[in-house]
PDB file of C-alpha atoms and ligand atoms in Angstrom:
ATOM      1  CA  UNK H   1     -22.433  -0.217 -11.604  1.00  0.00           C
ATOM      2  CA  UNK H   2     -19.437  -1.476  -9.575  1.00  0.00           C
ATOM      3  CA  UNK H   3     -19.338  -3.591  -6.427  1.00  0.00           C
ATOM      4  CA  UNK H   4     -18.432  -0.981  -3.837  1.00  0.00           C
ATOM      5  CA  UNK H   5     -16.407  -3.108  -1.428  1.00  0.00           C
ATOM      6  CA  UNK H   6     -13.211  -1.128  -1.057  1.00  0.00           C
ATOM      7  CA  UNK H   7      -9.922  -2.762  -0.265  1.00  0.00           C
ATOM      8  CA  UNK H   8      -6.494  -1.635   0.747  1.00  0.00           C
ATOM      9  CA  UNK H   9      -3.228  -3.098  -0.495  1.00  0.00           C
ATOM     10  CA  UNK H  10      -0.194  -3.021   1.749  1.00  0.00           C
ATOM     11  CA  UNK H  11       3.144  -3.183  -0.009  1.00  0.00           C
ATOM     12  CA  UNK H  12       6.304  -3.886   2.009  1.00  0.00           C
ATOM     13  CA  UNK H  13       9.876  -4.476   0.886  1.00  0.00           C
ATOM     14  CA  UNK H  14      13.433  -3.992   2.059  1.00  0.00           C
ATOM     15  CA  UNK H  15      14.505  -0.421   1.393  1.00  0.00           C
ATOM     16  CA  UNK H  16      15.864  -0.061  -2.137  1.00  0.00           C
ATOM     17  CA  UNK H  17      13.887  -2.942  -3.683  1.00  0.00           C
ATOM     18  CA  UNK H  18      11.865  -0.578  -5.879  1.00  0.00           C
ATOM     19  CA  UNK H  19       8.587  -0.468  -3.969  1.00  0.00           C
ATOM     20  CA  UNK H  20       8.101   3.294  -4.383  1.00  0.00           C
ATOM     21  CA  UNK H  21       8.816   3.047  -8.112  1.00  0.00           C
ATOM     22  CA  UNK H  22       6.331   0.176  -8.495  1.00  0.00           C
ATOM     23  CA  UNK H  23       3.644   1.936  -6.454  1.00  0.00           C
ATOM     24  CA  UNK H  24       3.816   5.108  -8.516  1.00  0.00           C
ATOM     25  CA  UNK H  25       3.592   3.073 -11.742  1.00  0.00           C
ATOM     26  CA  UNK H  26       0.587   1.147 -10.426  1.00  0.00           C
ATOM     27  CA  UNK H  27      -1.232   4.320  -9.386  1.00  0.00           C
ATOM     28  CA  UNK H  28      -0.979   5.712 -12.943  1.00  0.00           C
ATOM     29  CA  UNK H  29      -3.134   2.926 -14.345  1.00  0.00           C
ATOM     30  CA  UNK H  30      -5.658   2.472 -11.509  1.00  0.00           C
ATOM     31  CA  UNK H  31      -7.935   5.511 -11.153  1.00  0.00           C
ATOM     32  CA  UNK H  32      -9.845   4.195  -8.140  1.00  0.00           C
ATOM     33  CA  UNK H  33      -6.655   3.499  -6.205  1.00  0.00           C
ATOM     34  CA  UNK H  34      -5.263   6.265  -3.985  1.00  0.00           C
ATOM     35  CA  UNK H  35      -2.003   6.357  -2.081  1.00  0.00           C
ATOM     36  CA  UNK H  36      -1.991   6.525   1.714  1.00  0.00           C
ATOM     37  CA  UNK H  37       0.381   9.430   2.328  1.00  0.00           C
ATOM     38  CA  UNK H  38       2.306   8.717   5.529  1.00  0.00           C
ATOM     39  CA  UNK H  39       3.732  11.307   7.877  1.00  0.00           C
ATOM     40  CA  UNK H  40       7.491  11.238   8.334  1.00  0.00           C
ATOM     41  CA  UNK H  41      10.276  13.151  10.024  1.00  0.00           C
ATOM     42  CA  UNK H  42      12.739  12.020   7.330  1.00  0.00           C
ATOM     43  CA  UNK H  43      14.085  14.801   5.093  1.00  0.00           C
ATOM     44  CA  UNK H  44      12.670  15.062   1.588  1.00  0.00           C
ATOM     45  CA  UNK H  45      14.643  13.296  -1.173  1.00  0.00           C
ATOM     46  CA  UNK H  46      15.201  15.008  -4.507  1.00  0.00           C
ATOM     47  CA  UNK H  47      12.027  14.711  -6.576  1.00  0.00           C
ATOM     48  CA  UNK H  48       9.747  13.971  -3.619  1.00  0.00           C
ATOM     49  CA  UNK H  49       6.691  16.198  -3.214  1.00  0.00           C
ATOM     50  CA  UNK H  50       4.993  17.200   0.034  1.00  0.00           C
ATOM     51  CA  UNK H  51       1.519  15.655   0.234  1.00  0.00           C
ATOM     52  CA  UNK H  52       2.159  13.245  -2.647  1.00  0.00           C
ATOM     53  CA  UNK H  53       5.029  11.099  -1.349  1.00  0.00           C
ATOM     54  CA  UNK H  54       4.853  11.947   2.352  1.00  0.00           C
ATOM     55  CA  UNK H  55       3.722  14.648   4.706  1.00  0.00           C
ATOM     56  CA  UNK H  56       7.146  15.862   5.817  1.00  0.00           C
ATOM     57  CA  UNK H  57       6.885  17.092   9.405  1.00  0.00           C
ATOM     58  CA  UNK H  58       9.185  17.995  12.263  1.00  0.00           C
ATOM     59  CA  UNK H  59       9.663  15.592  15.151  1.00  0.00           C
ATOM     60  CA  UNK H  60       7.555  17.919  17.343  1.00  0.00           C
ATOM     61  CA  UNK H  61       4.672  17.888  14.851  1.00  0.00           C
ATOM     62  CA  UNK H  62       4.888  14.114  14.561  1.00  0.00           C
ATOM     63  CA  UNK H  63       4.868  13.623  18.333  1.00  0.00           C
ATOM     64  CA  UNK H  64       1.896  15.983  18.694  1.00  0.00           C
ATOM     65  CA  UNK H  65      -0.069  13.898  16.177  1.00  0.00           C
ATOM     66  CA  UNK H  66       1.006  10.737  17.989  1.00  0.00           C
ATOM     67  CA  UNK H  67      -0.197  12.178  21.292  1.00  0.00           C
ATOM     68  CA  UNK H  68      -3.576  13.062  19.751  1.00  0.00           C
ATOM     69  CA  UNK H  69      -3.928   9.430  18.648  1.00  0.00           C
ATOM     70  CA  UNK H  70      -3.987  10.326  14.940  1.00  0.00           C
ATOM     71  CA  UNK H  71      -1.926   7.331  13.820  1.00  0.00           C
ATOM     72  CA  UNK H  72      -3.377   3.928  13.065  1.00  0.00           C
ATOM     73  CA  UNK H  73       0.192   2.684  13.318  1.00  0.00           C
ATOM     74  CA  UNK H  74       3.640   4.202  13.453  1.00  0.00           C
ATOM     75  CA  UNK H  75       7.272   3.082  13.592  1.00  0.00           C
ATOM     76  CA  UNK H  76      10.805   4.331  13.729  1.00  0.00           C
ATOM     77  CA  UNK H  77      12.955   3.454  10.735  1.00  0.00           C
ATOM     78  CA  UNK H  78      16.602   4.400  10.318  1.00  0.00           C
ATOM     79  CA  UNK H  79      16.316   7.103  13.001  1.00  0.00           C
ATOM     80  CA  UNK H  80      13.179   8.722  11.545  1.00  0.00           C
ATOM     81  CA  UNK H  81       9.504   8.407  12.492  1.00  0.00           C
ATOM     82  CA  UNK H  82       6.821   7.222  10.072  1.00  0.00           C
ATOM     83  CA  UNK H  83       3.059   7.010  10.682  1.00  0.00           C
ATOM     84  CA  UNK H  84      -0.218   6.209   8.923  1.00  0.00           C
ATOM     85  CA  UNK H  85      -3.019   8.717   9.462  1.00  0.00           C
ATOM     86  CA  UNK H  86      -6.126   6.853  10.632  1.00  0.00           C
ATOM     87  CA  UNK H  87      -8.783   9.323   9.439  1.00  0.00           C
ATOM     88  CA  UNK H  88      -7.289   9.739   5.950  1.00  0.00           C
ATOM     89  CA  UNK H  89      -7.186   6.021   5.210  1.00  0.00           C
ATOM     90  CA  UNK H  90     -10.628   5.282   6.686  1.00  0.00           C
ATOM     91  CA  UNK H  91     -12.268   8.195   4.861  1.00  0.00           C
ATOM     92  CA  UNK H  92     -10.837   7.111   1.526  1.00  0.00           C
ATOM     93  CA  UNK H  93     -12.215   3.595   2.086  1.00  0.00           C
ATOM     94  CA  UNK H  94     -15.620   4.964   3.129  1.00  0.00           C
ATOM     95  CA  UNK H  95     -15.738   7.047  -0.054  1.00  0.00           C
ATOM     96  CA  UNK H  96     -15.367   3.820  -2.056  1.00  0.00           C
ATOM     97  CA  UNK H  97     -11.720   4.341  -2.944  1.00  0.00           C
ATOM     98  CA  UNK H  98      -9.135   1.578  -2.762  1.00  0.00           C
ATOM     99  CA  UNK H  99      -5.989   2.506  -0.886  1.00  0.00           C
ATOM    100  CA  UNK H 100      -2.353   1.622  -1.534  1.00  0.00           C
ATOM    101  CA  UNK H 101      -0.296   1.602   1.663  1.00  0.00           C
ATOM    102  CA  UNK H 102       3.511   1.567   1.760  1.00  0.00           C
ATOM    103  CA  UNK H 103       4.627   0.526   5.251  1.00  0.00           C
ATOM    104  CA  UNK H 104       7.256  -1.727   6.788  1.00  0.00           C
ATOM    105  CA  UNK H 105       6.357  -5.192   8.135  1.00  0.00           C
ATOM    106  CA  UNK H 106       5.616  -3.844  11.639  1.00  0.00           C
ATOM    107  CA  UNK H 107       3.095  -1.357  10.279  1.00  0.00           C
ATOM    108  CA  UNK H 108       1.651  -4.026   8.001  1.00  0.00           C
ATOM    109  CA  UNK H 109       1.098  -6.384  10.930  1.00  0.00           C
ATOM    110  CA  UNK H 110      -0.758  -3.749  12.929  1.00  0.00           C
ATOM    111  CA  UNK H 111      -2.953  -2.862   9.945  1.00  0.00           C
ATOM    112  CA  UNK H 112      -3.778  -6.549   9.499  1.00  0.00           C
ATOM    113  CA  UNK H 113      -4.961  -6.682  13.114  1.00  0.00           C
ATOM    114  CA  UNK H 114      -6.780  -3.372  13.214  1.00  0.00           C
ATOM    115  CA  UNK H 115      -8.264  -2.733   9.768  1.00  0.00           C
ATOM    116  CA  UNK H 116     -10.235  -5.359   7.850  1.00  0.00           C
ATOM    117  CA  UNK H 117     -10.098  -5.601   4.057  1.00  0.00           C
ATOM    118  CA  UNK H 118      -6.319  -5.712   3.571  1.00  0.00           C
ATOM    119  CA  UNK H 119      -4.276  -7.500   0.936  1.00  0.00           C
ATOM    120  CA  UNK H 120      -0.627  -7.907   1.861  1.00  0.00           C
ATOM    121  CA  UNK H 121       2.088  -7.936  -0.797  1.00  0.00           C
ATOM    122  CA  UNK H 122       5.805  -8.345  -0.205  1.00  0.00           C
ATOM    123  CA  UNK H 123       8.268  -7.222  -2.864  1.00  0.00           C
ATOM    124  CA  UNK H 124      11.641  -8.992  -3.058  1.00  0.00           C
ATOM    125  CA  UNK H 125      14.783  -7.923  -4.882  1.00  0.00           C
ATOM    126  CA  UNK H 126      16.181 -10.486  -7.347  1.00  0.00           C
ATOM    127  CA  UNK H 127      19.282 -10.814  -5.099  1.00  0.00           C
ATOM    128  CA  UNK H 128      21.018  -9.112  -2.174  1.00  0.00           C
ATOM    129  CA  UNK H 129      23.714  -7.958  -4.566  1.00  0.00           C
ATOM    130  CA  UNK H 130      21.175  -6.190  -6.782  1.00  0.00           C
ATOM    131  CA  UNK H 131      19.510  -4.688  -3.707  1.00  0.00           C
ATOM    132  CA  UNK H 132      22.812  -3.170  -2.624  1.00  0.00           C
ATOM    133  CA  UNK H 133      23.379  -1.774  -6.116  1.00  0.00           C
ATOM    134  CA  UNK H 134      19.925  -0.177  -6.203  1.00  0.00           C
ATOM    135  CA  UNK H 135      20.391   1.411  -2.801  1.00  0.00           C
ATOM    136  CA  UNK H 136      23.727   2.816  -3.908  1.00  0.00           C
ATOM    137  CA  UNK H 137      22.350   3.950  -7.294  1.00  0.00           C
ATOM    138  CA  UNK H 138      19.504   5.860  -5.644  1.00  0.00           C
ATOM    139  CA  UNK H 139      22.288   7.803  -3.985  1.00  0.00           C
ATOM    140  CA  UNK H 140      20.094   9.444  -1.346  1.00  0.00           C
ATOM    141  CA  UNK H 141      21.736   8.035   1.752  1.00  0.00           C
ATOM    142  CA  UNK H 142      24.983   8.713   3.519  1.00  0.00           C
ATOM    143  CA  UNK H 143      27.206   5.636   3.482  1.00  0.00           C
ATOM    144  CA  UNK H 144      26.228   4.767   7.065  1.00  0.00           C
ATOM    145  CA  UNK H 145      22.495   4.921   6.392  1.00  0.00           C
ATOM    146  CA  UNK H 146      22.946   2.930   3.216  1.00  0.00           C
ATOM    147  CA  UNK H 147      24.690   0.171   5.174  1.00  0.00           C
ATOM    148  CA  UNK H 148      22.028   0.155   7.895  1.00  0.00           C
ATOM    149  CA  UNK H 149      19.216   0.016   5.306  1.00  0.00           C
ATOM    150  CA  UNK H 150      21.003  -2.909   3.631  1.00  0.00           C
ATOM    151  CA  UNK H 151      21.607  -4.688   6.945  1.00  0.00           C
ATOM    152  CA  UNK H 152      17.894  -4.361   7.812  1.00  0.00           C
ATOM    153  CA  UNK H 153      16.914  -6.182   4.601  1.00  0.00           C
ATOM    154  CA  UNK H 154      17.558  -9.595   6.178  1.00  0.00           C
ATOM    155  CA  UNK H 155      15.170  -8.902   9.076  1.00  0.00           C
ATOM    156  CA  UNK H 156      12.518  -7.530   6.724  1.00  0.00           C
ATOM    157  CA  UNK H 157      12.694 -10.578   4.451  1.00  0.00           C
ATOM    158  CA  UNK H 158      12.181 -12.949   7.404  1.00  0.00           C
ATOM    159  CA  UNK H 159       8.646 -11.552   7.674  1.00  0.00           C
ATOM    160  CA  UNK H 160       7.657 -12.582   4.177  1.00  0.00           C
ATOM    161  CA  UNK H 161       5.891 -15.774   5.322  1.00  0.00           C
ATOM    162  CA  UNK H 162       2.695 -14.123   6.560  1.00  0.00           C
ATOM    163  CA  UNK H 163       2.068 -11.927   3.502  1.00  0.00           C
ATOM    164  CA  UNK H 164      -0.569 -12.987   0.927  1.00  0.00           C
ATOM    165  CA  UNK H 165       1.561 -12.452  -2.188  1.00  0.00           C
ATOM    166  CA  UNK H 166       5.239 -12.198  -3.126  1.00  0.00           C
ATOM    167  CA  UNK H 167       6.550 -10.367  -6.194  1.00  0.00           C
ATOM    168  CA  UNK H 168      10.201 -10.336  -7.294  1.00  0.00           C
ATOM    169  CA  UNK H 169      11.048  -6.943  -8.737  1.00  0.00           C
ATOM    170  CA  UNK H 170      13.527  -7.992 -11.396  1.00  0.00           C
ATOM    171  CA  UNK H 171      12.049  -6.555 -14.580  1.00  0.00           C
ATOM    172  CA  UNK H 172      10.138  -3.472 -13.450  1.00  0.00           C
ATOM    173  CA  UNK H 173       7.243  -3.565 -15.925  1.00  0.00           C
ATOM    174  CA  UNK H 174       6.681  -7.280 -15.285  1.00  0.00           C
ATOM    175  CA  UNK H 175       6.652  -6.671 -11.523  1.00  0.00           C
ATOM    176  CA  UNK H 176       4.148  -3.816 -11.894  1.00  0.00           C
ATOM    177  CA  UNK H 177       1.987  -6.032 -14.125  1.00  0.00           C
ATOM    178  CA  UNK H 178       1.919  -8.643 -11.356  1.00  0.00           C
ATOM    179  CA  UNK H 179       0.990  -6.062  -8.721  1.00  0.00           C
ATOM    180  CA  UNK H 180      -1.829  -4.773 -10.935  1.00  0.00           C
ATOM    181  CA  UNK H 181      -3.017  -8.354 -11.569  1.00  0.00           C
ATOM    182  CA  UNK H 182      -3.193  -8.968  -7.801  1.00  0.00           C
ATOM    183  CA  UNK H 183      -5.201  -5.783  -7.297  1.00  0.00           C
ATOM    184  CA  UNK H 184      -7.640  -6.576 -10.112  1.00  0.00           C
ATOM    185  CA  UNK H 185      -8.097 -10.196  -9.028  1.00  0.00           C
ATOM    186  CA  UNK H 186      -8.695  -9.153  -5.419  1.00  0.00           C
ATOM    187  CA  UNK H 187     -11.404  -6.717  -6.626  1.00  0.00           C
ATOM    188  CA  UNK H 188     -13.185  -9.683  -8.229  1.00  0.00           C
ATOM    189  CA  UNK H 189     -13.217 -11.903  -5.142  1.00  0.00           C
ATOM    190  CA  UNK H 190     -16.664 -13.240  -4.467  1.00  0.00           C
ATOM    191  CA  UNK H 191     -16.974 -11.690  -1.003  1.00  0.00           C
ATOM    192  CA  UNK H 192     -16.114  -8.245  -2.414  1.00  0.00           C
ATOM    193  CA  UNK H 193     -18.634  -8.653  -5.275  1.00  0.00           C
ATOM    194  CA  UNK H 194     -21.615  -9.790  -3.176  1.00  0.00           C
ATOM    195  CA  UNK H 195     -22.894  -6.258  -2.816  1.00  0.00           C
ATOM    196  CA  UNK H 196     -23.037  -5.929  -6.596  1.00  0.00           C
ATOM    197  CA  UNK H 197     -24.914  -9.235  -6.823  1.00  0.00           C
ATOM    198  CA  UNK H 198     -27.437  -7.999  -4.238  1.00  0.00           C
ATOM    199  CA  UNK H 199     -27.933  -4.727  -6.148  1.00  0.00           C
ATOM    200  CA  UNK H 200     -28.407  -6.664  -9.366  1.00  0.00           C
ATOM    201  CA  UNK H 201     -31.284  -8.617  -7.819  1.00  0.00           C
ATOM    202  CA  UNK H 202     -32.739  -5.531  -6.143  1.00  0.00           C
ATOM    203  CA  UNK H 203     -32.913  -3.702  -9.473  1.00  0.00           C
ATOM    204  CA  UNK H 204     -34.466  -6.704 -11.137  1.00  0.00           C
ATOM    205  CA  UNK H 205     -37.099  -6.805  -8.398  1.00  0.00           C
ATOM    206  CA  UNK H 206     -37.810  -3.030  -8.688  1.00  0.00           C
ATOM    207  CA  UNK H 207     -37.983  -3.018 -12.495  1.00  0.00           C
ATOM    208  CA  UNK H 208     -39.846  -6.294 -12.632  1.00  0.00           C
ATOM    209  CA  UNK H 209     -38.759  -7.071 -16.180  1.00  0.00           C
ATOM    210  CA  UNK H 210     -39.857  -3.700 -17.625  1.00  0.00           C
ATOM    211  CA  UNK H 211     -36.865  -3.420 -19.937  1.00  0.00           C
ATOM    212  CA  UNK H 212     -37.029  -6.763 -21.665  1.00  0.00           C
ATOM    213  CA  UNK H 213     -40.693  -7.453 -22.173  1.00  0.00           C
ATOM    214  CA  UNK H 214     -41.775  -9.312 -19.032  1.00  0.00           C
ATOM    215  CA  UNK H 215     -45.024  -7.694 -17.679  1.00  0.00           C
ATOM    216  CA  UNK H 216     -44.568  -5.044 -20.368  1.00  0.00           C
ATOM    217  CA  UNK H 217     -47.943  -3.256 -20.445  1.00  0.00           C
TER     218      UNK H 217
HETATM  219  P1  ADP T   1      12.162   1.553  -2.299  1.00  0.00           P
HETATM  220  O1  ADP T   1      10.948   2.422  -2.346  1.00  0.00           O
HETATM  221  O2  ADP T   1      11.822   0.091  -2.241  1.00  0.00           O
HETATM  222  O3  ADP T   1      13.124   1.929  -1.231  1.00  0.00           O
HETATM  223  P2  ADP T   1      12.881   2.827  -4.864  1.00  0.00           P
HETATM  224  O4  ADP T   1      11.588   2.739  -5.610  1.00  0.00           O
HETATM  225  O5  ADP T   1      13.315   4.153  -4.340  1.00  0.00           O
HETATM  226  O6  ADP T   1      12.966   1.723  -3.692  1.00  0.00           O
HETATM  227  O7  ADP T   1      14.000   2.230  -5.851  1.00  0.00           O
HETATM  228  C1  ADP T   1      15.379   2.168  -5.483  1.00  0.00           C
HETATM  229  C2  ADP T   1      16.219   2.334  -6.766  1.00  0.00           C
HETATM  230  O8  ADP T   1      16.093   1.164  -7.598  1.00  0.00           O
HETATM  231  C3  ADP T   1      15.793   3.531  -7.632  1.00  0.00           C
HETATM  232  O9  ADP T   1      16.946   4.134  -8.168  1.00  0.00           O
HETATM  233  C4  ADP T   1      14.933   2.890  -8.717  1.00  0.00           C
HETATM  234  O10 ADP T   1      14.952   3.658  -9.915  1.00  0.00           O
HETATM  235  C5  ADP T   1      15.635   1.536  -8.917  1.00  0.00           C
HETATM  236  N1  ADP T   1      14.737   0.457  -9.387  1.00  0.00           N
HETATM  237  C6  ADP T   1      13.464   0.189  -9.019  1.00  0.00           C
HETATM  238  N2  ADP T   1      12.998  -0.923  -9.632  1.00  0.00           N
HETATM  239  C7  ADP T   1      14.015  -1.378 -10.415  1.00  0.00           C
HETATM  240  C8  ADP T   1      14.166  -2.511 -11.318  1.00  0.00           C
HETATM  241  N3  ADP T   1      13.180  -3.378 -11.514  1.00  0.00           N
HETATM  242  N4  ADP T   1      15.353  -2.654 -11.935  1.00  0.00           N
HETATM  243  C9  ADP T   1      16.382  -1.775 -11.724  1.00  0.00           C
HETATM  244  N5  ADP T   1      16.311  -0.693 -10.909  1.00  0.00           N
HETATM  245  C10 ADP T   1      15.144  -0.503 -10.246  1.00  0.00           C
HETATM  246  P1  5GP T   2      11.757   5.466   3.046  1.00  0.00           P
HETATM  247  O1  5GP T   2      12.516   6.354   3.992  1.00  0.00           O
HETATM  248  O2  5GP T   2      12.708   4.636   2.179  1.00  0.00           O
HETATM  249  O3  5GP T   2      10.707   6.195   2.250  1.00  0.00           O
HETATM  250  O4  5GP T   2      10.960   4.416   3.937  1.00  0.00           O
HETATM  251  C1  5GP T   2      11.633   3.652   4.909  1.00  0.00           C
HETATM  252  C2  5GP T   2      10.704   2.544   5.401  1.00  0.00           C
HETATM  253  O5  5GP T   2       9.610   3.141   6.110  1.00  0.00           O
HETATM  254  C3  5GP T   2      10.082   1.691   4.293  1.00  0.00           C
HETATM  255  O6  5GP T   2      10.158   0.340   4.725  1.00  0.00           O
HETATM  256  C4  5GP T   2       8.650   2.140   4.245  1.00  0.00           C
HETATM  257  O7  5GP T   2       7.778   1.121   3.828  1.00  0.00           O
HETATM  258  C5  5GP T   2       8.425   2.488   5.712  1.00  0.00           C
HETATM  259  N1  5GP T   2       7.276   3.378   5.916  1.00  0.00           N
HETATM  260  C6  5GP T   2       6.865   4.423   5.166  1.00  0.00           C
HETATM  261  N2  5GP T   2       5.763   4.987   5.693  1.00  0.00           N
HETATM  262  C7  5GP T   2       5.461   4.258   6.796  1.00  0.00           C
HETATM  263  C8  5GP T   2       4.408   4.331   7.776  1.00  0.00           C
HETATM  264  O8  5GP T   2       3.511   5.175   7.744  1.00  0.00           O
HETATM  265  N3  5GP T   2       4.451   3.421   8.781  1.00  0.00           N
HETATM  266  C9  5GP T   2       5.419   2.451   8.866  1.00  0.00           C
HETATM  267  N4  5GP T   2       5.337   1.575   9.850  1.00  0.00           N
HETATM  268  N5  5GP T   2       6.407   2.352   7.972  1.00  0.00           N
HETATM  269  C10 5GP T   2       6.434   3.252   6.949  1.00  0.00           C
END
């Protein structure tokens, strides 16, 4: 029997830090953790899969969803729109799943205000130089977009102070281990385990010692 208090983890980082890589590694080893698949108008990168990495939609489709009030939060990044579907994330939590959310600091702040149960993790690159190299190595952006993503890193990093945890993604496996450790420790927090404690006592009351000899007749 598990304590059923679901949580969601928000992971933010300057573009190119390795957040997507870390998230996909974490998801492989945490069966109860599901990814919150955002909607975006950005074109698909090589290797990305519709419905796994993002829901890739046209600007018209995105704006129609926005008008219907489907997004818990949304933002424009690098000329494209990104949004978190409210029903999808809330349903996953109601079903007892934990949810991993990859959003920028603006989205993270809105989630913190609007949705209880969040743990906020900021991923840092080991240096600005390494960040630039990673952005360039990924090779998905035109030079101009690459520069604007790099320039935005400074603004992103200024927001680090209100997050709960900071991980430096230097060695990838070490960084993923730290992210997993945060998730597992947060699952064990007393407030999240109180439901399990209540169920433990309820079962003891119902069974009244039947299984270990007390009142065994
Ligand atoms: P983000 O989602 O933060 O924009 P990605 O996960 O796409 O970043 O990673 C950007 C690039 O950096 C990719 O080419 C990825 O393989 C590489 N990368 C990720 N983590 C590391 C690491 N710890 N060391 C070296 N390269 C990394
Ligand atoms: P990328 O284009 O590199 O996948 O993402 C660009 C930025 O958009 C990243 O900082 C990422 O965290 C952010 N992002 C992705 N999905 C969402 C979302 O649903 N809402 C917000 N606010 N930001 C998002």
